[in-house]
Coordinates of C-alpha atoms and ligand atoms in Angstrom, one line a residue:
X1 CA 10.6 -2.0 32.1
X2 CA 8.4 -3.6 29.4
X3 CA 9.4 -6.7 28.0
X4 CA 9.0 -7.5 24.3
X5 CA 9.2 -9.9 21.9
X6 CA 10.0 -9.8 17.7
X7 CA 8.7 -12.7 15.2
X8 CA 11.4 -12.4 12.4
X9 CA 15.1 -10.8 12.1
X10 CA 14.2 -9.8 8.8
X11 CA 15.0 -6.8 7.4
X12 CA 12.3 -5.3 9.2
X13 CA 13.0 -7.4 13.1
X14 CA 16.6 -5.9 12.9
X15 CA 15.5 -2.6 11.8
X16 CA 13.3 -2.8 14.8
X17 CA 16.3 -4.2 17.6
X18 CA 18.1 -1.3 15.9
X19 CA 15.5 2.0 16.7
X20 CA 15.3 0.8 20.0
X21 CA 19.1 0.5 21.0
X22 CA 19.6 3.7 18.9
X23 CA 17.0 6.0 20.2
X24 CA 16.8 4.2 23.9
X25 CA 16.8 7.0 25.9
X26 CA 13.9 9.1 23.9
X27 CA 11.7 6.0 23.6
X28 CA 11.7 5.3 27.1
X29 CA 10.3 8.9 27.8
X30 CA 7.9 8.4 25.4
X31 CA 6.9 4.8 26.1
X32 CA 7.4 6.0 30.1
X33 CA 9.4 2.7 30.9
X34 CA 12.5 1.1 29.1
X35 CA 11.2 -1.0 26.3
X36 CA 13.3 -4.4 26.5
X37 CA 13.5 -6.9 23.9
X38 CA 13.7 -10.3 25.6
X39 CA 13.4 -12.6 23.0
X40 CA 13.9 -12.6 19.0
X41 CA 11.9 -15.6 16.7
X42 CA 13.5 -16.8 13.8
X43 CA 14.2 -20.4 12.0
X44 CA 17.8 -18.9 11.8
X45 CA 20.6 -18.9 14.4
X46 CA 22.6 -15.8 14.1
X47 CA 26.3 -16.7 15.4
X48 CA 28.9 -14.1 16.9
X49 CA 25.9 -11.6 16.6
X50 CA 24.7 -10.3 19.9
X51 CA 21.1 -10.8 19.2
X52 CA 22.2 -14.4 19.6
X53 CA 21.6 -14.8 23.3
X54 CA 17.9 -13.5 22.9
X55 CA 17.1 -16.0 19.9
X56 CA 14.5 -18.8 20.3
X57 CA 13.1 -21.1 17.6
X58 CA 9.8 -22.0 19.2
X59 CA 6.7 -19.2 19.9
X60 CA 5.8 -20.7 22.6
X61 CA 8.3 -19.7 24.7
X62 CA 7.3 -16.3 24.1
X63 CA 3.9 -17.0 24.4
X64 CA 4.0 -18.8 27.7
X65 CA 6.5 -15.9 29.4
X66 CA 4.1 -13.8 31.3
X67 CA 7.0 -10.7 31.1
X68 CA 6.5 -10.2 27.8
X69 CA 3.6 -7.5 27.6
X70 CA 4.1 -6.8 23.5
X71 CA 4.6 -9.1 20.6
X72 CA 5.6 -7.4 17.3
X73 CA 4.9 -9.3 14.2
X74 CA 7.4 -8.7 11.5
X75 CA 7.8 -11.9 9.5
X76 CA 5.7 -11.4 6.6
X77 CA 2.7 -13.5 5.1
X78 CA -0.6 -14.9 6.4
X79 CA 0.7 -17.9 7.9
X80 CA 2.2 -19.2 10.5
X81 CA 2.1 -15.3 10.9
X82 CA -1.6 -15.3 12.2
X83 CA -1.3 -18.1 14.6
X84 CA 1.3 -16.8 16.4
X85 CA -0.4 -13.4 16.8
X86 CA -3.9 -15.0 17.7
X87 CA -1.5 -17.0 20.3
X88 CA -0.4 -13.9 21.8
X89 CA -3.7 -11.7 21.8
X90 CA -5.3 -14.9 23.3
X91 CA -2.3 -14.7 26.5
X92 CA -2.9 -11.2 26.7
X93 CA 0.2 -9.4 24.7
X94 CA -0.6 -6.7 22.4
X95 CA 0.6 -7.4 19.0
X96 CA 2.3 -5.0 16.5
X97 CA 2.7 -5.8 13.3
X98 CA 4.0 -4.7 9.8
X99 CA 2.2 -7.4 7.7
X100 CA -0.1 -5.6 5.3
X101 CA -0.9 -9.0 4.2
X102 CA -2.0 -10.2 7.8
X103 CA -3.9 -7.3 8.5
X104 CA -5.7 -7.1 5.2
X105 CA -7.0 -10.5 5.5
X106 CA -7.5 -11.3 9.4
X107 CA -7.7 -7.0 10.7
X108 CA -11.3 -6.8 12.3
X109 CA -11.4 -10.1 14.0
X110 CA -7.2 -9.2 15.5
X111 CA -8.8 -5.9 16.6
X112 CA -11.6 -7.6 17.7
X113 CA -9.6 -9.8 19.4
X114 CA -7.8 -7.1 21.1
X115 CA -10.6 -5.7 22.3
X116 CA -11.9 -8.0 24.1
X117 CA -8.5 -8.9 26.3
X118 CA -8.3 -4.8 26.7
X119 CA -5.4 -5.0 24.8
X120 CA -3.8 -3.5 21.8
X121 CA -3.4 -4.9 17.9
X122 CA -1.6 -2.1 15.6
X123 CA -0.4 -2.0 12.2
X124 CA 0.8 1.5 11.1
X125 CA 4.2 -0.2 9.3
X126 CA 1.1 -1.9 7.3
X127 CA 0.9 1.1 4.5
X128 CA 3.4 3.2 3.3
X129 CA 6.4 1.9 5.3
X130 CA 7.4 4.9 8.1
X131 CA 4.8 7.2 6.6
X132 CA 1.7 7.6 9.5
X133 CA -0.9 6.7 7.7
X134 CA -3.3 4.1 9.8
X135 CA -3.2 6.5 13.0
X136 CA -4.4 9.8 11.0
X137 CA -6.9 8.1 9.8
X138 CA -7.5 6.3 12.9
X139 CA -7.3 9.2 15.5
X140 CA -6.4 12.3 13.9
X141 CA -9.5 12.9 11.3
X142 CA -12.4 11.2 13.8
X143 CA -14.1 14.6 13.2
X144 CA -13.9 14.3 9.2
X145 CA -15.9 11.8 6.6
X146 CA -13.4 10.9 4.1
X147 CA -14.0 11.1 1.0
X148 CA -10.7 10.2 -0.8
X149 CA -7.7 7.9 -0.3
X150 CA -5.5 7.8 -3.6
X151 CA -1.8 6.7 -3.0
X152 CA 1.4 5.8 -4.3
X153 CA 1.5 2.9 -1.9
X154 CA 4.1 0.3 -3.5
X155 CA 7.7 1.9 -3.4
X156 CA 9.5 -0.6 -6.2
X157 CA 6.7 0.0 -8.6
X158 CA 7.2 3.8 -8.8
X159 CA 10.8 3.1 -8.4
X160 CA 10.3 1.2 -11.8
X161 CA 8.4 3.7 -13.4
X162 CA 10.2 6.8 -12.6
X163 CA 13.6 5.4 -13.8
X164 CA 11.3 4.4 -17.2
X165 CA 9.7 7.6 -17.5
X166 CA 13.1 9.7 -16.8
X167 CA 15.6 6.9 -18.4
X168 CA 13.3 6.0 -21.6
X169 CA 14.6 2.4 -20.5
X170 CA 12.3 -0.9 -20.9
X171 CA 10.2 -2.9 -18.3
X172 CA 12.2 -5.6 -18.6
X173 CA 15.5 -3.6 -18.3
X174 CA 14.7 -1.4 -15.1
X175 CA 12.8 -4.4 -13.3
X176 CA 16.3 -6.5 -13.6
X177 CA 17.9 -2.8 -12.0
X178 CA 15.7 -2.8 -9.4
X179 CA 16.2 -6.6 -8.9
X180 CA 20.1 -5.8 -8.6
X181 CA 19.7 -2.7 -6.4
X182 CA 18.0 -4.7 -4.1
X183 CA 14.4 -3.0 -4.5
X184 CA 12.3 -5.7 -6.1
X185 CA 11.9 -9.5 -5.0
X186 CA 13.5 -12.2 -6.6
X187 CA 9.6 -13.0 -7.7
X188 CA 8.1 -9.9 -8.1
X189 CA 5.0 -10.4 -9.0
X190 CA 3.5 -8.6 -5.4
X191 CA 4.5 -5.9 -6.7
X192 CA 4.6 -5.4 -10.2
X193 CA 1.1 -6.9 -10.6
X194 CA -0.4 -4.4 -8.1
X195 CA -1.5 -7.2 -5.2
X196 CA 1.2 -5.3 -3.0
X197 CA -0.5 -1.6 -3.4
X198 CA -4.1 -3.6 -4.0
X199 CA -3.9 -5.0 0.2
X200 CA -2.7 -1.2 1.4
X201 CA -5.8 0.6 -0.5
X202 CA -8.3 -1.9 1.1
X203 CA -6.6 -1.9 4.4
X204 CA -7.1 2.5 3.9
X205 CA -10.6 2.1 2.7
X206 CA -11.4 -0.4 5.8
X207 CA -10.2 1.8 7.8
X208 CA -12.1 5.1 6.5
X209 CA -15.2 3.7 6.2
X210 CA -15.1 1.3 9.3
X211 CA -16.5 -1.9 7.3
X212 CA -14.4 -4.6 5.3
X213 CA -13.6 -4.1 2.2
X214 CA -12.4 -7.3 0.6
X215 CA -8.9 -6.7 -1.4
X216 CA -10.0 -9.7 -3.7
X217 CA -12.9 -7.3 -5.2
X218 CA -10.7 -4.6 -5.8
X219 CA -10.5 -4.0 -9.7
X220 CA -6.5 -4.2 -10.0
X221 CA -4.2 -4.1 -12.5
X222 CA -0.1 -4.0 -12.5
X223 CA 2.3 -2.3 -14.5
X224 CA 3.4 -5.3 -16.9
X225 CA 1.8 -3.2 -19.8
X226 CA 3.2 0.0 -19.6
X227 CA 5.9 0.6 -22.2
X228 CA 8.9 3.2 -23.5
X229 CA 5.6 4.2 -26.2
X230 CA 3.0 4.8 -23.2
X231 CA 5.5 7.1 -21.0
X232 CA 6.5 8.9 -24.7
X233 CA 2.7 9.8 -25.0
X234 CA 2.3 10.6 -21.4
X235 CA 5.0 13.2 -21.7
X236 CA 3.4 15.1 -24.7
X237 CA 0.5 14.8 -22.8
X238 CA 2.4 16.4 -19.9
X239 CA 1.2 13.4 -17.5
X240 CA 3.6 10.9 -15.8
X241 CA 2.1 7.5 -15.1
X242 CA 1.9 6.0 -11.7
X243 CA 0.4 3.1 -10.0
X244 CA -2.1 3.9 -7.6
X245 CA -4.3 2.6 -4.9
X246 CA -7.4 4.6 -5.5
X247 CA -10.9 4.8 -3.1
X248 CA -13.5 7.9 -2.8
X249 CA -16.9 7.8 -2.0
X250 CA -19.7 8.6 -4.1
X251 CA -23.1 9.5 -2.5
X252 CA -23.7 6.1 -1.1
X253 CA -21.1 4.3 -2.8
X254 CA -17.5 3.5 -2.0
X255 CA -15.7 2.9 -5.0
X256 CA -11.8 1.4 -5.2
X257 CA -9.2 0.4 -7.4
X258 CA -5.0 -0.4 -8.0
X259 CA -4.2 0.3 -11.3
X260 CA -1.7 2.6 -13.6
X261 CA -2.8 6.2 -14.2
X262 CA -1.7 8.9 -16.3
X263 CA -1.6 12.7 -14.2
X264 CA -0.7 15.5 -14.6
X265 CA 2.0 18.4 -13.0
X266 CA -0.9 19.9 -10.7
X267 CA -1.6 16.2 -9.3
X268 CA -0.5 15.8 -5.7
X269 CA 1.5 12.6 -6.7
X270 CA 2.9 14.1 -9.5
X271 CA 6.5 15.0 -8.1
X272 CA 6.5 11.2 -5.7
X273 CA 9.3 9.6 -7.4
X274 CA 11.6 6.7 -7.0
X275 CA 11.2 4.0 -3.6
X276 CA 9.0 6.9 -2.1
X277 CA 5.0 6.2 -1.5
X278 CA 2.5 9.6 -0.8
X279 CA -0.5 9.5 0.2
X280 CA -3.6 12.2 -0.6
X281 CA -6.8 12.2 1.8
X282 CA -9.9 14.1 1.5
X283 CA -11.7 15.3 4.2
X284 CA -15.3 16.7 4.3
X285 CA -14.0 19.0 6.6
X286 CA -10.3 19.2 6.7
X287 CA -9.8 19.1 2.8
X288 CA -7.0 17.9 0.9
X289 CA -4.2 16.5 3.1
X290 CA -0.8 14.7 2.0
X291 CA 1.5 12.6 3.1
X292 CA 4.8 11.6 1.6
X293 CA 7.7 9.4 2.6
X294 CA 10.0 6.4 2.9
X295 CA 7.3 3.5 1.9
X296 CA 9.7 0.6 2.9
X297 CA 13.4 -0.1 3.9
X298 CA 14.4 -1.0 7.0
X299 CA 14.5 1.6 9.3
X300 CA 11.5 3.5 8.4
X301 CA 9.3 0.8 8.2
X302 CA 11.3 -0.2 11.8
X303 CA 10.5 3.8 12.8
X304 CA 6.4 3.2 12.5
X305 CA 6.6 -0.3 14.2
X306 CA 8.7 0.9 17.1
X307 CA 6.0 4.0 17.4
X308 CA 3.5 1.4 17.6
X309 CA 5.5 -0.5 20.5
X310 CA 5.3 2.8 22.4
X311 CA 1.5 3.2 22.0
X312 CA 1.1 -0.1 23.4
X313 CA 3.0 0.3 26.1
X314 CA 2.1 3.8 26.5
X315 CA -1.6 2.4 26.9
X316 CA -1.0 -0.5 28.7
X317 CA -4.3 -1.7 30.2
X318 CA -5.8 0.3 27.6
X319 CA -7.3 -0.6 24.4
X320 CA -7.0 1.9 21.6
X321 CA -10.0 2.0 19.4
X322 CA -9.7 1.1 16.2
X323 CA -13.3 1.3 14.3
X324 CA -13.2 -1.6 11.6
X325 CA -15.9 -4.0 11.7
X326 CA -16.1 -7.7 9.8
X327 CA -19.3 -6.1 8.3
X328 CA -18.4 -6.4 4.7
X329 CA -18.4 -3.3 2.3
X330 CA -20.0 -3.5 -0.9
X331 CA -17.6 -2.0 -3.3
X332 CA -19.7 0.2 -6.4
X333 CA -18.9 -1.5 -9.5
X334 CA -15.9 -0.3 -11.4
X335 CA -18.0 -0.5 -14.7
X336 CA -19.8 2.6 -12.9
X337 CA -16.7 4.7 -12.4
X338 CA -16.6 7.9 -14.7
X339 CA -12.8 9.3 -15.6
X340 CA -11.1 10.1 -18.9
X341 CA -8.9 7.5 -20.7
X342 CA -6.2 7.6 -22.7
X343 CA -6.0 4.9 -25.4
X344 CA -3.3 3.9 -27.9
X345 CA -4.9 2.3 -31.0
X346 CA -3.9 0.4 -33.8
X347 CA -4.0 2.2 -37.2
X348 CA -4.5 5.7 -38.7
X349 CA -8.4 5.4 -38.6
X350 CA -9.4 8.8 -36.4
X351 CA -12.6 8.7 -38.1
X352 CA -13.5 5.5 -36.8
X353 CA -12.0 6.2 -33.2
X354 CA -14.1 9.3 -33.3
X355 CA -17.4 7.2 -34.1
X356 CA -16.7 4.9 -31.5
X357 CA -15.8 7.2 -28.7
X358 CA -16.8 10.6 -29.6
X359 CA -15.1 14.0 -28.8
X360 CA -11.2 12.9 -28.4
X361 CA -8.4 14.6 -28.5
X362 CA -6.0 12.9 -31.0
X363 CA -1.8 12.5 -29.8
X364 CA 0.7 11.8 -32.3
X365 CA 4.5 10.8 -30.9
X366 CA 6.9 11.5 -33.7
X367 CA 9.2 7.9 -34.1
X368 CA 5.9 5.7 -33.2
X369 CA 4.1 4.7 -36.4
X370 CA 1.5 2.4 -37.3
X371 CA -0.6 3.8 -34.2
X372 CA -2.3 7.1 -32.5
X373 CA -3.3 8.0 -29.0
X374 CA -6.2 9.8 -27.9
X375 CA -7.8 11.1 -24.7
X376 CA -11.6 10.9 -23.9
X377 CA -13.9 13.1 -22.6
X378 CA -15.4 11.9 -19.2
X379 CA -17.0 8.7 -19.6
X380 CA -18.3 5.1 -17.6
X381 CA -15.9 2.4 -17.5
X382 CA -18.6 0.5 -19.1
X383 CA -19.2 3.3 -22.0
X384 CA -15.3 3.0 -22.5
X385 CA -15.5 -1.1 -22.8
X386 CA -18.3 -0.7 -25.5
X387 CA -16.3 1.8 -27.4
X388 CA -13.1 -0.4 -27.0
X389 CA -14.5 -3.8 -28.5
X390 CA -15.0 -1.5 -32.1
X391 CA -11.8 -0.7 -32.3
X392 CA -8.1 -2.7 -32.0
X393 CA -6.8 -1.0 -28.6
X394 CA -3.1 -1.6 -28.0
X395 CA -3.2 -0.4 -24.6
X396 CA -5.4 1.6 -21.9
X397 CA -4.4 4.3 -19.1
X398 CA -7.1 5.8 -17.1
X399 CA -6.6 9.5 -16.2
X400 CA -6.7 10.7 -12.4
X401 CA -7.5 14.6 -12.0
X402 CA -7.0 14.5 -8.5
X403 CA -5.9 18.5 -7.2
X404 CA -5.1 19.1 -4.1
Ligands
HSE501 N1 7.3 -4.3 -1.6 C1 6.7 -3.2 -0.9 C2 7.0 -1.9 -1.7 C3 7.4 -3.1 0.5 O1 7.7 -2.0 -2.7 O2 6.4 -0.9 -1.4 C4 6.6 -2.3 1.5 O3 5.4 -2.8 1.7

């Protein structure tokens, strides 16, 4: 029987209890013992509940019980979160964890950490809630260089724009839905301002290129700025617009980004709507790969932790390579990225748009006056700034033409 531990009856920690009790019998075939939970960490005492009798209030318990063999980490945020996993590494547990924030800022020296005590530090519940993500790229495509990572990897965002792009309603109006419905935070700027979707892409691109890239140094921008106007041009453009986390490599260069895009009916993402993340990966070899699914919510997200719990145990004595070094990656600069853009300007001057940017194709929405849209051929992010300053942009969508 392996003994285990949980850090947080969130959401996520009861979500977690819950797969186990519910799907005991499977999981122990799989896992090859029983998989017990002993103990449950929270601030919180939870009275009349059963988990009750298995709460503590102070780590070290856990950390000082030699029966516990696997710690999973589902409290959210960097700390105390990484103390109490660098307790239990450094006493021999393998840790499992669902805290993209954690792993984007601490995950090569935890898997280093790991390594060292032949144990095991996973994250799959990291990105894209129960979609598999971190082992395909992991273990599945070892025989592929990737070449491409673009998701929809933050499930109230695209929650928030489908219902504006289908509904016609306001920002403001479908974030205070989402708020109700239970789908965005209370503060929710994570989300909304792409930081969420921003640690995910540089925890994919880590992980794809085996170096770190640092999420700070990722160009990002949220969907604050996108209005009822932008989704009425994206539609007679026959684009949607969707935040993504965006990486590819470039000869020698690994270029990334979080930011809104405007595509198209033949993009992968196209047809990824409401809480739901996907995920497209290039391979030199394998191609065009996609993954789609439950990004967050409780029992998904519970669904890739609880998998993870089964790998550790599964490999007990056995440390799972995970190739991500603390050697930094040098991102390419995002003023070298070449893709088309679609800008709304102030105005009726086409003739000057036309000087400043060259060939574009002019959009007119019939209802929004005092303004025109246009789409640009191919050009540098820093060719699109210098055309920008000369004339008075009201807003800016860059254009993904990923196919699959
Ligand atoms: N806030 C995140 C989302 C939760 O909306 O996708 C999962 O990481």
């Amino acid at each position: 029987m392996a003994k285990i531990a949980v850090l947080g009856y969130g959401t996520v920690g009861s979500g977690v209890v819950e797969v186990l009790e519910t799907n005991a019998a499977s999981i122990t075939k799989k896992a090859g013992e029983a998989v017990e939970v002993k103990y449950v960490l929270d601030l919180r005492d939870f009275p009349g509940d059963p988990i009750q009798e298995k709460i503590v209030h102070d780590v070290d318990i856990i950390i000082n019980d030699p029966e516990v063999s696997v710690v999973v980490e589902v409290m959210g945020g960097v700390e105390p979160a990484c103390t109490f996993v660098k307790k239990a590494l450094e006493a021999g547990k393998s840790v499992c964890t669902s805290n993209k924030a954690l792993v984007a800022a601490h995950g090569p020296e935890l898997i280093a950490m790991a390594k060292e005590k032949n144990i095991n530090f996973m994250f799959e519940a990291s990105v894209g809630g129960g979609i598999p993500i971190i082992r395909p790229l992991n273990q599945c495509l070892t025989a592929d260089e990737v070449t491409q990572v673009t998701g929809i990897l933050n499930g109230t965002t695209n929650y928030i724009l489908t219902k504006m792009s289908k509904e016609g309603c306001s920002y403001d109006e479908t974030l205070k839905e989402a708020q109700a419905l239970g789908y965005a935070e209370r503060n929710p700027e994570a989300d909304v301002e792409g930081h969420d979707a921003c640690r995910k892409i540089a925890i994919l691109t880590s992980l794809y290129t085996g170096k770190t890239v640092k999420f700070e140094e990722i160009t990002t921008e949220g969907i604050t700025k996108i209005s009822t106007a932008d989704f009425k041009y994206a539609e007679k453009l026959g684009c949607v617009v969707k935040l993504l986390g965006t990486s590819r490599r470039d000869g020698d260069k690994v270029y990334a980004m979080t930011a809104p895009f405007m595509i198209n009916a033949s993009h992968p993402l196209y047809n990824v709507n409401d809480v739901i993340n996907g995920v497209y990966v290039n391979g030199n070899m394998v191609g065009s790969l996609m993954f789609i699914g439950a990004g967050a919510g409780k029992l998904p997200t519970a669904s890739a932790v609880v998998a993870d719990i089964v790998d550790c145990v599964k490999h007990s004595g056995t440390n799972v390579a995970t190739i991500w070094s603390s050697e930094k990656l040098e991102l390419g600069a995002t003023d070298d990225e070449v893709r088309s853009f679609f800008v709304r300007v102030k105005g009726d001057d086409e003739a000057a748009a036309k000087a400043a940017f060259g060939n574009i194709e002019v959009v007119k929405v019939e209802g929004i006056d005092g303004e025109f849209g246009f789409v640009t051929a191919e050009m540098s992010e820093k060719a699109y700034k210098e055309a920008a300053a000369k004339v008075e942009v009201i807003n800016m969508i860059r254009l993904d033409k990923t196919v699959l």
